[in-house]
Each structure stands twice: as structure tokens, then as C-alpha cells.
Tab-separated table of C-alpha atoms and ligand atoms in Angstrom:
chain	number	residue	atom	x	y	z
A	1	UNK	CA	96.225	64.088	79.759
A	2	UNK	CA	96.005	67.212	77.639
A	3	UNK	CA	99.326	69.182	77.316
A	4	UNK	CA	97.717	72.697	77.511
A	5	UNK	CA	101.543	74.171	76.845
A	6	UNK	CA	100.099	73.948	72.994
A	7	UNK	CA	97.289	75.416	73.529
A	8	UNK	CA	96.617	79.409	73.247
A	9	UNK	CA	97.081	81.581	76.075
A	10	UNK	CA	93.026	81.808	76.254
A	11	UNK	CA	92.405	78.398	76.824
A	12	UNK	CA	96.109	77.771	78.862
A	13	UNK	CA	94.762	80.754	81.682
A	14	UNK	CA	91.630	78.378	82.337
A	15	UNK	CA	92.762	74.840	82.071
A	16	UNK	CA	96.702	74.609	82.749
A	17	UNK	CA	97.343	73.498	86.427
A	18	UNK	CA	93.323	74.080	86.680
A	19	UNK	CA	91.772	70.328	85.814
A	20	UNK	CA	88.695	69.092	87.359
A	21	UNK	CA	89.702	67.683	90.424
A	22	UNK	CA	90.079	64.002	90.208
A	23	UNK	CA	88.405	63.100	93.608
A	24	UNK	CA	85.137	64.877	92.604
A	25	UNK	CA	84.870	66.148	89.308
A	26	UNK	CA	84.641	69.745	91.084
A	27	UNK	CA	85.476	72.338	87.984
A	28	UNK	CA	87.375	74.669	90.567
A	29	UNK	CA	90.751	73.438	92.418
A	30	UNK	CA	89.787	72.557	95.341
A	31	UNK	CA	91.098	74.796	98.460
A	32	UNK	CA	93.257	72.352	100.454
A	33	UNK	CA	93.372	74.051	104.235
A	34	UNK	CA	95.779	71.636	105.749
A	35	UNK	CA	98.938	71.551	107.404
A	36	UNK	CA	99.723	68.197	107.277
A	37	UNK	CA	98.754	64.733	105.541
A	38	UNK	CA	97.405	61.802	106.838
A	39	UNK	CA	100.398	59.027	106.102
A	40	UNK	CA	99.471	55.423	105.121
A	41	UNK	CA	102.795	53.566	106.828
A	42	UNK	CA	106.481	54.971	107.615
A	43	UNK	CA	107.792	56.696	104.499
A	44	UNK	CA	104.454	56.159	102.329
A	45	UNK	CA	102.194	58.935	101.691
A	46	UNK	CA	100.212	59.910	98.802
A	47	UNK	CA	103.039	62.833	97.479
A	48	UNK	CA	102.889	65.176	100.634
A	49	UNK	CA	103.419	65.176	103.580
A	50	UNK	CA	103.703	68.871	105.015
A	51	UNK	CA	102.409	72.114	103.430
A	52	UNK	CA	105.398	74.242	103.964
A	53	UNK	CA	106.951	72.036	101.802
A	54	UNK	CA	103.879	71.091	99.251
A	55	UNK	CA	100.113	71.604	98.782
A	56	UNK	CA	97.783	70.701	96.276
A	57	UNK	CA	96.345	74.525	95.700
A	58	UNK	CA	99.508	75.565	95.518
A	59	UNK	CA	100.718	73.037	93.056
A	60	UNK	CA	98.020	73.648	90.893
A	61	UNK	CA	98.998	77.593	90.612
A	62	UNK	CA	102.646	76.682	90.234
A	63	UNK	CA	101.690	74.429	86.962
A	64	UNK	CA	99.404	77.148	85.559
A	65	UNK	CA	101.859	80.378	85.984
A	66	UNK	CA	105.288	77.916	84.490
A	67	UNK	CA	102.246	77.139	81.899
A	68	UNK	CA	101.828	81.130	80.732
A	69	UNK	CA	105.877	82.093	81.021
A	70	UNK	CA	106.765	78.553	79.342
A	71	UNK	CA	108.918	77.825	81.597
A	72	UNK	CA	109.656	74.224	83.289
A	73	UNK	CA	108.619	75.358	86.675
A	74	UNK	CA	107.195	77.833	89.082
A	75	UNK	CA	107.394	78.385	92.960
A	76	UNK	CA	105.100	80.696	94.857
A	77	UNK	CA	105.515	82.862	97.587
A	78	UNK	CA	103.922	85.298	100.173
A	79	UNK	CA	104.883	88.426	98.247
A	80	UNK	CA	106.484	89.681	95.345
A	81	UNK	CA	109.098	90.369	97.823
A	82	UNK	CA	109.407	86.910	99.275
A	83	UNK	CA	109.755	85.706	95.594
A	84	UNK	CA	112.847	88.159	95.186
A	85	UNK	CA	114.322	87.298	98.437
A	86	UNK	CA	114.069	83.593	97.513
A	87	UNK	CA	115.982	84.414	94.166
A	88	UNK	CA	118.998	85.677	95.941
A	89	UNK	CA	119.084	82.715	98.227
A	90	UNK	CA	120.664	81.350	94.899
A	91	UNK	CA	124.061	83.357	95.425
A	92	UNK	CA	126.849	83.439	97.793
A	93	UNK	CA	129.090	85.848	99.112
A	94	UNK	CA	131.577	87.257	96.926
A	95	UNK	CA	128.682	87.104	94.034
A	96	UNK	CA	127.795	89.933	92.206
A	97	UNK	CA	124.416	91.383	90.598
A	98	UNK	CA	123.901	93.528	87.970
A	99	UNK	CA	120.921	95.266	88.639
A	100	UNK	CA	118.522	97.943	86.464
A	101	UNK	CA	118.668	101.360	87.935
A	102	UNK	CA	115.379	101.835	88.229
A	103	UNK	CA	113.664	98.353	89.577
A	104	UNK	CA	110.915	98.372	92.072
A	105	UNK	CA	112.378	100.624	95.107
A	106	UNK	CA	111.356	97.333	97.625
A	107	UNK	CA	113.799	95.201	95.468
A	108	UNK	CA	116.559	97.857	95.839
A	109	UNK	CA	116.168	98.327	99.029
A	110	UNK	CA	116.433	94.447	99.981
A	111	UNK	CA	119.077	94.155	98.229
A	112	UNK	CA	120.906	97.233	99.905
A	113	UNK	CA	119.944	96.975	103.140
A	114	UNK	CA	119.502	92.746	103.698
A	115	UNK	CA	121.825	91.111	100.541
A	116	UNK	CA	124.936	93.511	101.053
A	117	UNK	CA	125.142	92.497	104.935
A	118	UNK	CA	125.342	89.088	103.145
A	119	UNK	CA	128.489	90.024	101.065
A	120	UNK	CA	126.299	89.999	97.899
A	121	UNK	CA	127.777	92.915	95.785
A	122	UNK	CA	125.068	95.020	93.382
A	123	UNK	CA	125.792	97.436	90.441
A	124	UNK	CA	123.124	99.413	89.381
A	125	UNK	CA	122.655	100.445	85.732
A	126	UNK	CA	120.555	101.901	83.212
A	127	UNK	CA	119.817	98.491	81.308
A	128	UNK	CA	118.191	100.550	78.061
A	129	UNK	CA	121.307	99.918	76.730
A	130	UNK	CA	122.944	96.123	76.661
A	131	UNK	CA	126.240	97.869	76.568
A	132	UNK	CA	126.139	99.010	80.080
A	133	UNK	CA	125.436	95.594	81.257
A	134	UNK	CA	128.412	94.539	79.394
A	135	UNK	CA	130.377	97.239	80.845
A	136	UNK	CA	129.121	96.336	84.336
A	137	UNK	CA	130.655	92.572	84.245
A	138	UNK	CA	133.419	91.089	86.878
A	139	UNK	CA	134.309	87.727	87.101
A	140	UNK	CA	131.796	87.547	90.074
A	141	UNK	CA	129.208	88.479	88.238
A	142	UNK	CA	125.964	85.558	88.568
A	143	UNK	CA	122.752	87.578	88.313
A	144	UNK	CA	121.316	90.526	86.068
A	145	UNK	CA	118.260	91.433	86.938
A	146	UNK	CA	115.770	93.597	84.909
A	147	UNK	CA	112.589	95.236	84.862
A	148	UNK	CA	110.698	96.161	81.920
A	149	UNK	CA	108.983	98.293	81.392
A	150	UNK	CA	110.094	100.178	84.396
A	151	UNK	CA	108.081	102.313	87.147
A	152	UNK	CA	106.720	104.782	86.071
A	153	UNK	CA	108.892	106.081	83.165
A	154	UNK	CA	107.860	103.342	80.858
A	155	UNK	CA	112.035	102.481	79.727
A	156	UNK	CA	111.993	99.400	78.110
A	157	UNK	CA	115.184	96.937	78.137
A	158	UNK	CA	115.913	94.869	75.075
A	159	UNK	CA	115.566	91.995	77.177
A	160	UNK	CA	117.151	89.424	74.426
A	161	UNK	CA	120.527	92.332	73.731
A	162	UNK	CA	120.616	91.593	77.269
A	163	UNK	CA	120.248	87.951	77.368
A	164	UNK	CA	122.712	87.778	74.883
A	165	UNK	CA	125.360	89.326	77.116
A	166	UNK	CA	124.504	87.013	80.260
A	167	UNK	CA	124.547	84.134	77.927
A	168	UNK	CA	128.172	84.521	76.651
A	169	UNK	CA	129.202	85.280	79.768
A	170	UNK	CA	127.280	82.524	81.212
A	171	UNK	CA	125.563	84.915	84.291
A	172	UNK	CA	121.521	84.291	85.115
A	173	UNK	CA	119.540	86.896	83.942
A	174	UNK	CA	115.864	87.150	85.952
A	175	UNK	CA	113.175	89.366	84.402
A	176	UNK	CA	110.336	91.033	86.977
A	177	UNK	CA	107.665	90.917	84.221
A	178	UNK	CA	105.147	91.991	86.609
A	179	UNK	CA	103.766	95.500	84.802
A	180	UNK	CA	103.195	93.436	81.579
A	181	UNK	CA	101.819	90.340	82.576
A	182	UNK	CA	102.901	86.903	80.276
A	183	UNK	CA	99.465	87.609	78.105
A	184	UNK	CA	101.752	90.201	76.761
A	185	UNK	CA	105.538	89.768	77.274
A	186	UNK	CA	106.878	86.354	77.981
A	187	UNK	CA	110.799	86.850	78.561
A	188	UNK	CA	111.543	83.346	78.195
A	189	UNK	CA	110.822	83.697	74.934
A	190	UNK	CA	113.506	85.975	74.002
A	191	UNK	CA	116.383	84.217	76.629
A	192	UNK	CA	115.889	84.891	80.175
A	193	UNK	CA	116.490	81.791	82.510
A	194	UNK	CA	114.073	83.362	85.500
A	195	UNK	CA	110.880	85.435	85.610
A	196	UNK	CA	109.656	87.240	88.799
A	197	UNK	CA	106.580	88.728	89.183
A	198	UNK	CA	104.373	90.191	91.836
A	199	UNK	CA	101.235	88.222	91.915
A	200	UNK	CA	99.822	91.106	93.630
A	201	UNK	CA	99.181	92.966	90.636
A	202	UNK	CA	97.699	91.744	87.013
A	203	UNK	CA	97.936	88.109	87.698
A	204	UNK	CA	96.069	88.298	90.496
A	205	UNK	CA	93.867	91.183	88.992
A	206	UNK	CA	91.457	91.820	91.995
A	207	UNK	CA	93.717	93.596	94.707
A	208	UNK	CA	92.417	91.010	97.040
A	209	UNK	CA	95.611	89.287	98.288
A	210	UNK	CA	99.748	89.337	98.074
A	211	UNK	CA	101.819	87.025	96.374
A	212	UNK	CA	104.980	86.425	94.507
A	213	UNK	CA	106.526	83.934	91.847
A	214	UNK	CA	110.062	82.599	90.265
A	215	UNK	CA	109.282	80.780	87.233
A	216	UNK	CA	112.336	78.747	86.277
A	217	UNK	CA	114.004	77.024	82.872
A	218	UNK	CA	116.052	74.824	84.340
A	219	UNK	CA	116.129	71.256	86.686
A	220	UNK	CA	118.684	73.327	89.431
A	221	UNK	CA	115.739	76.029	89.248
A	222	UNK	CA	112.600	73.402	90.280
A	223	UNK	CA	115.471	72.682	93.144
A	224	UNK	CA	116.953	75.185	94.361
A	225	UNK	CA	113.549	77.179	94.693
A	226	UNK	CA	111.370	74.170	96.039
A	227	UNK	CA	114.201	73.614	98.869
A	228	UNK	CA	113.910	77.511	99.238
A	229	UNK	CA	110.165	77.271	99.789
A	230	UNK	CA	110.617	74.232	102.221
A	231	UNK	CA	113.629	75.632	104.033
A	232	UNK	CA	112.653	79.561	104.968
A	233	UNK	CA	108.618	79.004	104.960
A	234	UNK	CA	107.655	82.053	103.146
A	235	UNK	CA	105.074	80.643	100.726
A	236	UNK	CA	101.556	81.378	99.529
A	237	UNK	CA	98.875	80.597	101.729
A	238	UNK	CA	96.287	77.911	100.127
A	239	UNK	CA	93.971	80.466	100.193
A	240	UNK	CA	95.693	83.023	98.382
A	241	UNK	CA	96.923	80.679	96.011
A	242	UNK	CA	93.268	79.984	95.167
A	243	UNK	CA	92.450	83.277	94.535
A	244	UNK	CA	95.676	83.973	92.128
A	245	UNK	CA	94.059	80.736	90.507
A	246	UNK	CA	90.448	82.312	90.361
A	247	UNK	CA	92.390	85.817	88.276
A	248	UNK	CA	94.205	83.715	85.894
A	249	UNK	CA	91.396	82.654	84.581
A	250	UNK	CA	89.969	85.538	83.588
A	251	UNK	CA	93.907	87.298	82.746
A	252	UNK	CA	93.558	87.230	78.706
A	253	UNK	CA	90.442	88.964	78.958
A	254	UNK	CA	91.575	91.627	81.435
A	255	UNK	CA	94.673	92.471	79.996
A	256	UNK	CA	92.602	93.127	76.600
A	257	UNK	CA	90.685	95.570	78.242
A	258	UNK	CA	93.311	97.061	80.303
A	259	UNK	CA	95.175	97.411	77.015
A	260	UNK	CA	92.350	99.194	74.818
A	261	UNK	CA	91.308	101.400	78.051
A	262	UNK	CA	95.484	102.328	78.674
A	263	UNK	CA	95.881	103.131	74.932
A	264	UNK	CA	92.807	105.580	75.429
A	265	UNK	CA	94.003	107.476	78.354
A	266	UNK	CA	97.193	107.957	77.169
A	267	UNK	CA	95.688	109.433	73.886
A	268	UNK	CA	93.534	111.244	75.943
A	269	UNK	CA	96.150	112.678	78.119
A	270	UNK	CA	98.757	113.533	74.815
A	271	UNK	CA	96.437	115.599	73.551
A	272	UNK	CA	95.065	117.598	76.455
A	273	UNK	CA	96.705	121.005	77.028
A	274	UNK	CA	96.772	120.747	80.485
A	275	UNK	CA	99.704	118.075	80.360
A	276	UNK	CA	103.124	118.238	79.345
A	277	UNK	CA	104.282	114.712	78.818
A	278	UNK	CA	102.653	110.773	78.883
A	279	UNK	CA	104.856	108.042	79.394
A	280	UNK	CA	103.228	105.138	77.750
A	281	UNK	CA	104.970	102.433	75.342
A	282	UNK	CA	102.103	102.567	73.031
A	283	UNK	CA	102.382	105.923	71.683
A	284	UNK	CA	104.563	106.792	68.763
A	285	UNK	CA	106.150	109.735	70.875
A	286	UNK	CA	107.724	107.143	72.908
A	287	UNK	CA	111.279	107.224	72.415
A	288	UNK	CA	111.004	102.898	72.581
A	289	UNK	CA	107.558	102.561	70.495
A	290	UNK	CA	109.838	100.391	68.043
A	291	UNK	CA	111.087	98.026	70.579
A	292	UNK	CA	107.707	97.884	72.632
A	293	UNK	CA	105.899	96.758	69.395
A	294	UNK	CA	108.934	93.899	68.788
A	295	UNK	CA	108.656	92.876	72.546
A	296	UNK	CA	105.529	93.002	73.685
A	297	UNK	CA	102.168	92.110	71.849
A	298	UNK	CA	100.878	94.730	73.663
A	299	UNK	CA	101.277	98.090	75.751
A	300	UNK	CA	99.572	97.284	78.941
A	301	UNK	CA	97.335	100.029	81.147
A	302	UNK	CA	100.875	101.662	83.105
A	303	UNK	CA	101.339	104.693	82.183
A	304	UNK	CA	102.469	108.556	83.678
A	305	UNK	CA	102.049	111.725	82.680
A	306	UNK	CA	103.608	115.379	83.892
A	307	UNK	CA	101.091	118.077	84.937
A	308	UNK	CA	104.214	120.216	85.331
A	309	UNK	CA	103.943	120.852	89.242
A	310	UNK	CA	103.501	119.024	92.743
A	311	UNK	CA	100.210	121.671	93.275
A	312	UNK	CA	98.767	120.521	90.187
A	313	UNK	CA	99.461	116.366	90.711
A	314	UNK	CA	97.669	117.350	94.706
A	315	UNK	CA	94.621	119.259	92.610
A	316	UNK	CA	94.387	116.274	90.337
A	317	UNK	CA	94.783	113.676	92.755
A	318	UNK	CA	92.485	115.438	95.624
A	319	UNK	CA	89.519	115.997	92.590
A	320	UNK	CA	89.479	112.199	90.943
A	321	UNK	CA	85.956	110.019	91.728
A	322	UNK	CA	86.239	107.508	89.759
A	323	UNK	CA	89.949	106.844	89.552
A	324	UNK	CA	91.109	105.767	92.884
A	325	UNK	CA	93.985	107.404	94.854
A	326	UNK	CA	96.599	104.857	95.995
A	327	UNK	CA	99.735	102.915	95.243
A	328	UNK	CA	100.112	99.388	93.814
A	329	UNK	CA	98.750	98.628	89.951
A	330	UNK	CA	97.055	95.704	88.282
A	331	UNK	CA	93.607	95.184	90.084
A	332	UNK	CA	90.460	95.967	88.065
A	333	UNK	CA	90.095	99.157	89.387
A	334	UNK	CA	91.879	102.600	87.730
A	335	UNK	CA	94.113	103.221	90.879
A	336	UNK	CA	96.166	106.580	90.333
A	337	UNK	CA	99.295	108.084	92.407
A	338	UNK	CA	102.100	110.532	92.749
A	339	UNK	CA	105.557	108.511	92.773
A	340	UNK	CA	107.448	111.380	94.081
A	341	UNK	CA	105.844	111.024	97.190
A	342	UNK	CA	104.603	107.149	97.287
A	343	UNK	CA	106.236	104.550	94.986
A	344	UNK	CA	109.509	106.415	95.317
A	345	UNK	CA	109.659	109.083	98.222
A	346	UNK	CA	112.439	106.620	99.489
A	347	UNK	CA	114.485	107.094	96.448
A	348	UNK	CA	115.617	110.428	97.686
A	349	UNK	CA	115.348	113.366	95.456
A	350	UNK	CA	119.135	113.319	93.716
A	351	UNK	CA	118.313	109.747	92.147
A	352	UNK	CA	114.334	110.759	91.019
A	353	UNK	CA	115.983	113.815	89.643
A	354	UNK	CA	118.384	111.484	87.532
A	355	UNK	CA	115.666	109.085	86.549
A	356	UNK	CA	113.382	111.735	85.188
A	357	UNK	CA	110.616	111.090	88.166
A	358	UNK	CA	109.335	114.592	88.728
A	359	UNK	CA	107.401	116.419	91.225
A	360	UNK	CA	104.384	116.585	88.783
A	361	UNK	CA	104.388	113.459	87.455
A	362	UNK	CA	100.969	111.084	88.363
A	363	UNK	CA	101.173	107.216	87.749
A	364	UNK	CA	98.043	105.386	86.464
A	365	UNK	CA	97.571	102.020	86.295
A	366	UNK	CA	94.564	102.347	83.679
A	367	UNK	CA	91.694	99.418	85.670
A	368	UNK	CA	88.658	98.225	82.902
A	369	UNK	CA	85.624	100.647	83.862
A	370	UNK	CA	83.481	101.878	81.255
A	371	UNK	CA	86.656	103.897	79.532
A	372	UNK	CA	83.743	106.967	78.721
A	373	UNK	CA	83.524	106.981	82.835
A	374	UNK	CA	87.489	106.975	83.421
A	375	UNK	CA	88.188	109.914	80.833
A	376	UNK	CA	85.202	111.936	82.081
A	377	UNK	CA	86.744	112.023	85.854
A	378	UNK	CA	89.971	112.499	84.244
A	379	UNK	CA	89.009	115.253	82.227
A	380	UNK	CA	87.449	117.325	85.209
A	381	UNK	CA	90.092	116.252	87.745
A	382	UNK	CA	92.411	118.021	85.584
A	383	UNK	CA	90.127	121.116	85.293
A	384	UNK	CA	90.426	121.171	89.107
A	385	UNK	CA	94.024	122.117	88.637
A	386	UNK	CA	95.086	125.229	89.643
A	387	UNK	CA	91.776	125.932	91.094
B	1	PLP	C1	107.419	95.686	89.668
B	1	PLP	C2	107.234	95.195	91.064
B	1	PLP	N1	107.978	94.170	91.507
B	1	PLP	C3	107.848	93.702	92.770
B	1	PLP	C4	106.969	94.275	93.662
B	1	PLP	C5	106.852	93.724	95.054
B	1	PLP	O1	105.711	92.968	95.158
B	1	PLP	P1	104.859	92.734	96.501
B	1	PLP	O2	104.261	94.059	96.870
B	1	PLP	O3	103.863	91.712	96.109
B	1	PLP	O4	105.808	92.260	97.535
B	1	PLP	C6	106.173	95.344	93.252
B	1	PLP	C7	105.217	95.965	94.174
B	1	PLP	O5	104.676	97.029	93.913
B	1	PLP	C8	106.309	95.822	91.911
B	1	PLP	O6	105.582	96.850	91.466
């Protein structure tokens, strides 16, 4: 048995978890539609027995994604959502959460409107700098959790200054690595005991299905997570798991291309006159360009930019062709939207205001088209401004 764990990333995306099947030699893993197992006698069966509780498909993506964060284990589940939910399952009442101010507005809001009724107390802060996190500590304290970068600003966290912190105060600390993918940031790495990410996105690649992970360091994490899984249901189909399977393989490649192609744009967009500010980690105007370079072996394809006005993001937005109009990020294709009105219209306008989000400001999440093609419709779409 080859331990892919020391191999490169390249060669870990297509073998790790993914090994010709035993049965058959088949080069894919196969795509085991069952409920249930056939048993040999009472108590023997050949390692499942239900598929709530285990499948082979899904077992096979759980061993690749651990494989790419380095972590000891992985659990899958329906959404990126269900994969957050599942993380609070591991607190109590009374516990408290430390939270970045500026996490994915679904995570907020389950944790405001589901985990409070729970008696789960959160503090949000602006995790840029350790110190508030520090600042933010009670004795209750069990969980920070971070994004970074974050949506759509581009503010990276320091996520091992923050790691540091949990650590000596012995509190969790769970990274949503979703907008960077583990080709280029693997918190582990630099401390973090849990990584979250939306499946949905790079990882899957395609925008062809919905899923979430919890990749864990530790035995209580394989534990608490599988009983989660078995207990409240809300895994990944077999299906689904097959196609997350099918991306990964193909994820090093990808994320090259959506890194060249997001590095473009944003150069693109920094220089034209038309725009007033780019949010992207890989230009030297970005106030975090240091850490970014330190963190991440990469910048990614997320990235937003100001046109200055709502009527001008609307003129943009109406006029793209080959950029497509809609929210979520990730998926081969260039998909392009207005946060102030999709990823964070429920934010409310007091809390965008604070967070920088503007009324102009247009998301990207750069896809891998011919990059001639994506600055072309880029360039006239913002010629239609104004117009
Ligand atoms: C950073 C981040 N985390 C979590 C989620 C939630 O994932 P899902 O839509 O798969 O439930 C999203 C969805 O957009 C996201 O962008």
C-alpha cells in the first residue's frame, strides 16, 4: 500500500482515497448506490452495514480530502452548511465561539438564528488582528472560527497568530478554507485543529452538485464527526461524493489556471480607469500582499473591484457575455455578482457599511476560459457603464 500523504499534491489529488478498486481493477471508485449491506451472520459484515452511517464512495472522498489538508480524517456532508452545523454539534450550552466578522453570511446566520436558541454564545470580531481574538476570550470560550481570505474584501487572518492564541488557551480553532482551496493554503499546516470547506466550490470545481467537509487532527475529531454523520443523517449522497471525487482529480491543475487567469483580471482591472479599487491578495496594493505571499502559495481567482456606483455594477453586470451573472464561486466558469444585493443583502446595510462592502462593488470568481476571452467581455462590459 502506497502512502500517497508523501507524495506531491499532483499525484495525492489523483491517487489518495482514489485506488483501483480491488473487486475489479476499475481505475474510477466505483459509485456504490446502496442503502444497506448484505450481512454474512448476526454481527458479521464486511465493514458496513448502513449508508447513513458508512459507504464506500464516500469513504474514498473522505481519505482523499484528510489526504490534501493533512489531516487524520475527514467527514462529508450535504452542504457546506451541513458541514458547519455538524461542527457545532461539538459544543454545549454555556460554550462560547469566537467568530470572524465577516464569515460566509449562511454561517452567521446559523449560528444566530439556530446555535443561540441552543445557548451557544458567539462574538464576532475582526480576526486581521490576533489581538482581538485574544481580547474576545471568556472562560467559555471552545471554538474560533475563521475565514480567510474573506468574502469579498480579500482580509486575510494570520491564521498561525491566531492558532497561537487558541493553543495557549487551549480553545479549537476551525478554518473555512473554502475560497483557497488546500492546493494553495493548508491551515493545518500553520496550527488549526479543523478545516471546513464548501465542496460546492473549487473542490468540486464543476458547479454540478453541493457538499460540505470537516477535516479533523485529532482521534475525538474521526468520533465525534462520524457519530455526527450517523446520528443527524445529513451526509453526501454517493453520487455527489463521486463527483467531488471526479474534481479532485483535476484540482492542482485548475487552481493553476484559476490562479494565472485571477492574477490577470485583477491587473487588468487596477489599471483600467473606469475602476476605483480591486481587492485581490495578489497585488502589491493589497494592504496583506506580505502575509498572502507567507500563507498561501498562491492568490486564488476571488477577487472584487469598486466601479464607484450601484448604476454602474447593474451596467456592468446587465452587459457581461462571457462572464456569467450569479452567486456562488469555484466552478470552471467566470461567474460574477454584486454582494450588496446577493452574497450579503441579508447583512443589512449598517454592517456592509462597516465592512467596506459597497454599493459598487462586483465579486468575481475568475473561472479558466481563454483569459484573452474573459478580459475582452470585461473590457466592454465596463464600457457599457454609464451608457
Ligand atoms: C466561504 C463559504 N463557506 C460556506 C459556504 C456554504 O456552503 P454551501 O453553499 O455548500 O452550503 C459558502 C457558500 O457560498 C461559502 O462561500
Amino acid at each position: 500500500m502506497i502512502d500517497w500523504s508523501k507524495k506531491g499534491f499532483a499525484t495525492r489529488v489523483i491517487h489518495a482515497g482514489q485506488e483501483p478498486d480491488p473487486l475489479t481493477g476499475a481505475v474510477n471508485v466505483p459509485v456504490y448506490l446502496t442503502s444497506t449491506y448484505a450481512q454474512e451472520e448476526i454481527g458479521k459484515n464486511k465493514g458496513y452495514d448502513y449508508s447513513r452511517a458508512g459507504n464506500p464512495t464516500r469513504d474514498a472522498l473522505e481519505t482523499s480530502l484528510a489526504a490534501l489538508e493533512g489531516g487524520t480524517s475527514s467527514h462529508v456532508f450535504g452542504s457546506g452548511m451541513a458541514a458547519i452545523t455538524a461542527l457545532i454539534t461539538m459544543l454545549r450550552t454555556g460554550d462560547h465561539v469566537i467568530c470572524g466578522e465577516n464569515v460566509y453570511g449562511g454561517t452567521t446566520r446559523m449560528f444566530n438564528e439556530i446555535a443561540t436558541r441552543y445557548g451557544i454564545e458567539f462574538t464576532y470580531v475582526d480576526t486581521s488582528d490576533a489581538e482581538n481574538v485574544r481580547r474576545a476570550l471568556r472562560p467559555q470560550t471552545k471554538l474560533v472560527h475563521i475565514e480567510t481570505p474573506t468574502n469579498p474584501l480579500m482580509t486575510l487572518t494570520d491564521i498561525r497568530a491566531v492558532a497561537e492564541v487558541c493553543h495557549e488557551h487551549e480553545v479549537e480553532m476551525s478554518v473555512d478554507n473554502t475560497f483557497m482551496s488546500p492546493y494553495f493554503q493548508r491551515p493545518i499546516e500553520y496550527g488549526a485543529d479543523i478545516v471546513m470547506h464548501s465542496t460546492t466550490k473549487f473542490l468540486n470545481g464543476h458547479s454540478d452538485g453541493l457538499g460540505g467537509v470537516l477535516v479533523g487532527t485529532k482521534p475525538e475529531h474521526q468520533e465525534r464527526f462520524s457519530f455526527v454523520q450517523k446520528c443527524t443523517g445529513g451526509i453526501l449522497s454517493p453520487f455527489e461524493c463521486y463527483l467531488v471525487l471526479r474534481g479532485v482529480k483535476t484540482l492542482a491543475v485548475r487552481m493553476k489556471q484559476h490562479d494565472e487567469n485571477g492574477r490577470k483580471v485583477a491587473e487588468f482591472l487596477e489599471k483600467h480607469p473606469k475602476v476605483l479599487q480591486v481587492h485581490y491578495p495578489g497585488l502589491e496594493t493589497h494592504p496583506q500582499h506580505e502575509l498572502a505571499k507567507r500563507q498561501m502559495s498562491g492568490f486564488g481567482s476571488m477577487l472584487a473591484f469598486d466601479v464607484s456606483s450601484p448604476e454602474n455594477a447593474n451596467d456592468l453586470l446587465k452587459a457581461v457575455r462571457v462572464c456569467t451573472l450569479g452567486e456562488s464561486l469555484g466552478g470552471v466558469e467566470t461567474l460574477i455578482s454584486h454582494p450588496a444585493t446577493m452574497t450579503h443583502a441579508a447583512t443589512g446595510a449598517k454592517m456592509r457599511k462597516k465592512l467596506g462592502i459597497t454599493d459598487g462593488l462586483v465579486r468575481i470568481s475568475v473561472g479558466i476560459e481563454d483569459i484573452d476571452d474573459l478580459l475582452g467581455d470585461l473590457e466592454q462590459a465596463l464600457g457599457a457603464m454609464g451608457g
